[in-house]
Short mmCIF file of C-alpha atoms and ligand atoms in Angstrom, two decimals:
data_model
loop_
_atom_site.label_atom_id
_atom_site.label_comp_id
_atom_site.label_asym_id
_atom_site.label_seq_id
_atom_site.Cartn_x
_atom_site.Cartn_y
_atom_site.Cartn_z
CA MET A 1 -16.34 -21.10 13.60
CA SER A 2 -14.43 -18.61 15.05
CA ASN A 3 -14.59 -15.12 13.83
CA VAL A 4 -11.19 -14.19 15.34
CA LEU A 5 -8.77 -12.34 12.87
CA LEU A 6 -5.99 -12.03 14.53
CA GLU A 7 -5.02 -13.05 18.43
CA THR A 8 -1.64 -12.36 19.65
CA LYS A 9 -0.58 -13.90 22.78
CA LYS A 10 2.25 -12.46 25.65
CA VAL A 11 3.95 -11.12 22.83
CA VAL A 12 7.43 -9.01 24.32
CA LYS A 13 9.76 -7.42 21.70
CA ARG A 14 13.14 -5.86 23.45
CA PHE A 15 15.70 -3.99 21.86
CA GLY A 16 18.56 -4.45 24.39
CA GLY A 17 17.33 -3.66 28.06
CA LEU A 18 14.31 -1.95 26.59
CA VAL A 19 11.06 -3.90 26.70
CA ALA A 20 9.67 -2.00 23.62
CA VAL A 21 6.45 -4.82 24.04
CA ASN A 22 5.48 -6.19 26.92
CA LYS A 23 3.06 -9.30 26.77
CA MET A 24 0.57 -7.99 24.31
CA ASP A 25 -2.65 -10.07 23.97
CA VAL A 26 -5.17 -8.81 21.17
CA VAL A 27 -7.88 -10.37 19.95
CA ILE A 28 -9.42 -8.86 16.50
CA GLU A 29 -13.03 -10.35 15.56
CA GLN A 30 -13.16 -10.56 11.23
CA GLY A 31 -14.83 -7.17 10.40
CA SER A 32 -13.05 -4.75 13.28
CA ILE A 33 -12.04 -1.84 13.28
CA CYS A 34 -10.31 -1.60 15.78
CA SER A 35 -7.28 0.90 17.40
CA ILE A 36 -4.84 0.86 18.77
CA ILE A 37 -3.91 4.43 21.39
CA GLY A 38 -1.76 4.91 23.73
CA PRO A 39 1.21 8.11 24.32
CA ASN A 40 4.20 8.50 21.73
CA GLY A 41 6.79 5.69 22.68
CA ALA A 42 4.15 3.15 24.05
CA GLY A 43 5.37 0.38 21.69
CA LYS A 44 2.54 0.83 19.31
CA THR A 45 4.81 0.93 15.92
CA THR A 46 6.63 -2.01 17.61
CA PHE A 47 3.69 -4.25 17.59
CA PHE A 48 2.84 -3.82 14.49
CA ASN A 49 6.17 -4.98 13.58
CA THR A 50 5.88 -7.70 15.33
CA LEU A 51 2.44 -8.41 13.14
CA THR A 52 4.08 -7.54 9.42
CA GLY A 53 7.90 -9.34 10.15
CA ILE A 54 9.57 -6.95 10.81
CA TYR A 55 10.39 -8.01 14.15
CA LYS A 56 10.30 -11.14 14.56
CA PRO A 57 9.20 -11.06 18.62
CA GLU A 58 11.42 -12.75 21.29
CA GLU A 59 8.50 -14.46 22.96
CA GLY A 60 4.56 -15.04 22.51
CA GLU A 61 2.36 -16.32 19.65
CA ILE A 62 0.68 -14.57 17.26
CA VAL A 63 -1.94 -16.65 15.06
CA PHE A 64 -3.38 -15.19 11.71
CA ASP A 65 -5.93 -16.31 10.05
CA GLY A 66 -4.83 -19.69 11.20
CA HIS A 67 -1.35 -19.23 10.71
CA HIS A 68 1.00 -19.23 13.03
CA THR A 69 3.33 -16.57 11.93
CA ILE A 70 6.39 -15.62 14.15
CA GLY A 71 9.11 -16.53 12.00
CA LEU A 72 7.62 -15.38 8.99
CA ARG A 73 9.67 -12.94 6.57
CA PRO A 74 8.24 -9.69 5.97
CA ASP A 75 7.25 -11.50 1.67
CA GLN A 76 5.91 -14.63 3.43
CA ILE A 77 3.81 -12.42 5.49
CA THR A 78 1.91 -10.06 2.27
CA ASP A 79 1.26 -13.42 1.45
CA LEU A 80 -1.28 -14.16 3.76
CA HIS A 81 -3.02 -11.05 3.02
CA ILE A 82 -2.22 -8.77 5.93
CA ALA A 83 -0.90 -5.27 4.27
CA ARG A 84 0.05 -1.59 6.16
CA THR A 85 0.97 1.67 5.97
CA PHE A 86 3.56 3.21 7.69
CA GLN A 87 3.73 5.98 9.86
CA ASN A 88 6.48 7.74 7.33
CA ILE A 89 5.20 7.95 4.65
CA ARG A 90 6.51 5.35 2.33
CA LEU A 91 6.49 6.07 -1.55
CA PHE A 92 9.06 6.21 -4.50
CA GLY A 93 8.69 9.56 -4.84
CA SER A 94 10.44 9.35 -8.30
CA MET A 95 7.37 7.17 -9.42
CA THR A 96 3.87 8.00 -10.52
CA VAL A 97 0.97 7.87 -8.60
CA LEU A 98 -0.97 4.28 -10.68
CA GLU A 99 3.55 2.98 -10.48
CA ASN A 100 3.34 3.15 -7.02
CA ILE A 101 0.09 1.35 -6.62
CA MET A 102 0.87 -1.21 -8.91
CA VAL A 103 3.92 -2.00 -6.51
CA GLY A 104 1.46 -3.36 -4.42
CA MET A 105 -0.04 -5.66 -7.00
CA HIS A 106 3.16 -7.11 -7.69
CA THR A 107 3.35 -10.24 -4.94
CA ARG A 108 -0.09 -10.94 -6.04
CA LEU A 109 1.00 -10.59 -10.00
CA LYS A 110 1.14 -14.27 -11.91
CA GLN A 111 4.74 -13.32 -14.17
CA SER A 112 8.06 -14.62 -14.59
CA GLY A 113 11.01 -12.81 -15.04
CA VAL A 114 11.38 -14.21 -18.43
CA ASP A 115 7.72 -13.66 -19.34
CA ALA A 116 8.69 -9.94 -18.56
CA LEU A 117 12.15 -9.59 -20.35
CA LEU A 118 10.71 -10.73 -23.56
CA ARG A 119 7.13 -9.12 -23.18
CA THR A 120 4.99 -11.80 -24.32
CA ARG A 121 1.53 -11.37 -24.57
CA LYS A 122 0.65 -12.60 -20.91
CA PHE A 123 3.11 -10.52 -18.99
CA ARG A 124 1.42 -7.62 -21.31
CA GLU A 125 -1.92 -8.83 -20.23
CA GLU A 126 -0.80 -9.16 -16.83
CA GLU A 127 0.46 -5.65 -17.39
CA LYS A 128 -2.72 -4.24 -19.32
CA LYS A 129 -4.91 -5.52 -15.85
CA ALA A 130 -2.86 -4.62 -13.15
CA PHE A 131 -2.56 -0.57 -14.98
CA ALA A 132 -6.71 -1.04 -15.22
CA LYS A 133 -6.61 -2.65 -11.53
CA ALA A 134 -4.53 0.20 -10.05
CA THR A 135 -6.91 3.27 -12.14
CA GLU A 136 -9.40 1.39 -10.36
CA LEU A 137 -7.88 2.04 -6.58
CA MET A 138 -6.92 5.24 -7.47
CA GLU A 139 -10.43 6.68 -7.85
CA TYR A 140 -11.37 4.12 -5.28
CA VAL A 141 -9.30 5.73 -2.35
CA GLY A 142 -10.54 9.56 -3.54
CA LEU A 143 -7.61 10.10 -5.98
CA HIS A 144 -8.65 11.96 -9.30
CA GLY A 145 -6.31 12.51 -12.78
CA VAL A 146 -3.44 12.15 -10.55
CA GLY A 147 -2.21 8.85 -12.65
CA ASP A 148 0.71 9.95 -14.32
CA GLU A 149 2.31 12.45 -11.48
CA LEU A 150 4.79 11.62 -9.34
CA ALA A 151 4.09 10.95 -5.96
CA ARG A 152 6.48 13.28 -4.32
CA ASN A 153 3.67 16.03 -6.39
CA LEU A 154 0.70 14.98 -4.32
CA PRO A 155 0.12 17.03 -0.74
CA TYR A 156 0.80 15.16 2.04
CA GLY A 157 -3.05 13.73 2.59
CA GLY A 158 -3.15 13.20 -1.21
CA GLN A 159 -0.07 10.53 -0.57
CA ARG A 160 -1.14 9.05 2.36
CA ARG A 161 -4.26 7.86 0.08
CA ILE A 162 -2.05 6.57 -2.44
CA GLU A 163 -0.48 4.76 0.52
CA VAL A 164 -3.67 2.87 0.94
CA ALA A 165 -4.39 2.11 -2.80
CA ARG A 166 -1.15 0.81 -2.73
CA ALA A 167 -1.27 -1.54 0.67
CA LEU A 168 -5.18 -2.21 -0.75
CA ALA A 169 -3.95 -3.58 -3.93
CA SER A 170 -2.06 -6.76 -2.32
CA GLN A 171 -6.11 -7.45 -1.21
CA PRO A 172 -5.26 -7.08 2.03
CA LYS A 173 -7.98 -9.55 5.26
CA LEU A 174 -5.80 -7.15 7.07
CA LEU A 175 -5.28 -3.07 6.81
CA LEU A 176 -3.20 -2.29 9.35
CA LEU A 177 -3.28 1.65 9.27
CA ASP A 178 -0.22 3.79 11.54
CA GLU A 179 -1.14 7.15 12.14
CA PRO A 180 -3.05 7.65 9.00
CA THR A 181 -4.53 10.97 9.48
CA ALA A 182 -1.08 12.56 11.08
CA GLY A 183 -0.13 15.79 9.12
CA MET A 184 -3.71 16.25 7.81
CA ASN A 185 -6.37 18.76 8.05
CA PRO A 186 -9.26 18.60 9.03
CA ASN A 187 -10.98 18.34 5.89
CA GLU A 188 -8.43 15.17 4.46
CA THR A 189 -9.03 13.46 8.68
CA GLU A 190 -12.88 13.55 7.84
CA ASP A 191 -12.47 12.03 4.51
CA ALA A 192 -9.68 9.54 5.95
CA ILE A 193 -12.60 8.73 7.97
CA ARG A 194 -15.20 7.52 5.66
CA LEU A 195 -12.50 6.12 3.09
CA PHE A 196 -11.19 3.14 6.09
CA ARG A 197 -15.28 2.98 6.90
CA ARG A 198 -16.39 1.83 3.36
CA VAL A 199 -12.82 0.10 2.63
CA ARG A 200 -14.31 -2.09 6.01
CA ASP A 201 -17.69 -1.91 4.31
CA ASP A 202 -17.56 -2.62 0.73
CA LEU A 203 -14.81 -4.40 1.10
CA GLY A 204 -15.31 -6.47 4.23
CA ILE A 205 -11.98 -5.63 4.97
CA THR A 206 -10.32 -6.17 8.61
CA ILE A 207 -8.71 -2.81 10.08
CA LEU A 208 -5.96 -2.18 13.33
CA LEU A 209 -4.89 1.41 13.16
CA ILE A 210 -2.65 3.18 15.77
CA GLU A 211 -4.24 6.99 16.17
CA HIS A 212 -2.82 9.67 17.88
CA ASP A 213 -6.43 12.32 16.30
CA MET A 214 -9.42 11.19 19.39
CA ARG A 215 -11.65 12.33 17.71
CA VAL A 216 -10.38 9.61 15.08
CA VAL A 217 -9.89 6.56 17.76
CA MET A 218 -13.51 7.44 18.81
CA GLY A 219 -15.48 7.88 16.03
CA ILE A 220 -14.14 4.88 13.97
CA SER A 221 -13.74 2.60 16.32
CA GLU A 222 -15.50 -0.28 17.44
CA ARG A 223 -12.81 -1.75 20.03
CA ILE A 224 -9.65 0.27 21.35
CA THR A 225 -6.72 -0.81 22.77
CA VAL A 226 -4.58 1.35 24.90
CA MET A 227 -0.63 0.64 25.14
CA ASP A 228 1.95 2.29 27.51
CA TYR A 229 5.38 1.48 28.83
CA GLY A 230 5.23 -1.86 26.13
CA GLU A 231 2.01 -3.00 27.79
CA LYS A 232 -1.66 -2.89 27.96
CA ILE A 233 -3.39 -1.20 29.91
CA ALA A 234 -6.99 -0.74 29.04
CA GLU A 235 -9.24 -1.95 26.63
CA GLY A 236 -12.73 -2.26 25.57
CA LEU A 237 -15.43 0.53 23.99
CA PRO A 238 -14.40 3.85 23.28
CA ALA A 239 -16.53 4.97 25.63
CA GLU A 240 -15.17 2.95 28.62
CA ILE A 241 -11.93 3.63 27.40
CA ARG A 242 -13.24 7.55 27.37
CA ALA A 243 -13.99 7.15 31.05
CA ASN A 244 -10.88 4.17 32.11
CA LYS A 245 -8.85 6.14 34.68
CA ARG A 246 -5.95 4.24 34.00
CA VAL A 247 -6.38 5.79 30.69
CA ILE A 248 -6.51 8.52 31.11
CA GLU A 249 -3.47 8.89 33.23
CA ALA A 250 -1.39 7.58 31.51
CA TYR A 251 -1.83 10.90 29.28
CA LEU A 252 -1.96 13.35 32.09
CA GLY A 253 1.00 12.57 32.38
CA ARG A 254 2.30 13.68 29.75
CA GLY A 255 0.20 16.23 29.13
CA ALA A 256 -2.90 15.38 26.54
CA ALA A 257 -5.26 14.29 29.11
CA THR A 258 -7.27 17.24 27.51
CA GLU A 259 -7.32 15.16 24.50
CA ILE A 260 -8.85 12.57 25.86
CA ILE A 261 -11.21 14.04 27.62
CA ALA A 262 -12.18 16.79 24.73
P1 ADP B 1 5.18 4.11 18.78
O1 ADP B 1 4.36 4.05 18.24
O2 ADP B 1 4.21 4.27 20.74
O3 ADP B 1 5.29 6.23 19.69
P2 ADP B 1 7.28 2.91 19.32
O4 ADP B 1 7.26 1.38 19.24
O5 ADP B 1 7.64 3.37 18.07
O6 ADP B 1 6.26 3.58 20.43
O7 ADP B 1 8.84 2.88 20.73
C1 ADP B 1 8.36 2.04 21.57
C2 ADP B 1 10.14 2.36 22.05
O8 ADP B 1 10.50 1.12 21.35
C3 ADP B 1 10.49 3.68 22.28
O9 ADP B 1 11.56 3.62 23.62
C4 ADP B 1 11.02 3.85 21.47
O10 ADP B 1 12.97 4.64 20.90
C5 ADP B 1 12.20 1.47 21.10
N1 ADP B 1 12.56 2.01 19.68
C6 ADP B 1 11.57 2.09 18.93
N2 ADP B 1 11.98 1.45 17.74
C7 ADP B 1 13.83 1.00 18.07
C8 ADP B 1 14.30 0.22 17.04
N3 ADP B 1 14.10 -0.09 16.07
N4 ADP B 1 15.30 0.05 18.31
C9 ADP B 1 15.63 0.37 19.58
N5 ADP B 1 14.70 1.09 20.43
C10 ADP B 1 13.62 0.54 19.59
MG1 MG B 2 4.44 4.47 16.10
#
């Protein structure tokens, strides 16, 4: 049996005349932690959006866990157990931390609208279980005693953790993280890296992250794919990427060479 969880073949996504994602081939092994890096505007987020059904690629093939996913709606892709976090945090600010996490569970709850309306015993039992599970996830991502706080009142790092907990609530096989440490201070970043490792090690969840912080990328990734102008320009082990001329140039050209070489 193959242990490839996700494979994309020649995926193309255009916006008018702009080819934002150009013939992207990626192979992600089950249980790995991989990264996609590249300068701003390289097409990283757009590529994620093709994986989650937000955009439908014009060309190519995406196979996740044996399913062809191009043409599926985002909710159908969630049902296949792909979850994500967003580059710009997307939480319900006026809902509590626990309520936000429970949103992620929604697709996994078996209750019907009628059950909810009548508040049947089945509904109340499911709700209680969901509450307990959300609390467990909240603790798992390192948030304690803040379940009833409004999400918007948590510091930035805390909000990012809520997003991870919400993604985990949907029981993903693949977790896509879009710049998960953006805006974090060094301590928060260290904590985040430890959390992602635990998610993979304890829960067996495969992780694909987009990251701009080279310390994070080099520290956590088993394999790295580099994008520039929509295309894959390199892939390999962190040490190979660090030494890759084309990669250094792509960053040099935009004045970030010191970042990758450091
Ligand atoms: P990255 O995440 O690597 O910084 P993006 O995927 O956000 O890059 O963007 C890739 C390119 O596609 C950029 O040139 C961006 O301006 C363009 N782009 C992204 N989303 C859209 C959109 N919805 N409509 C038009 N152009 C877009
Ligand atoms: Mg992006």
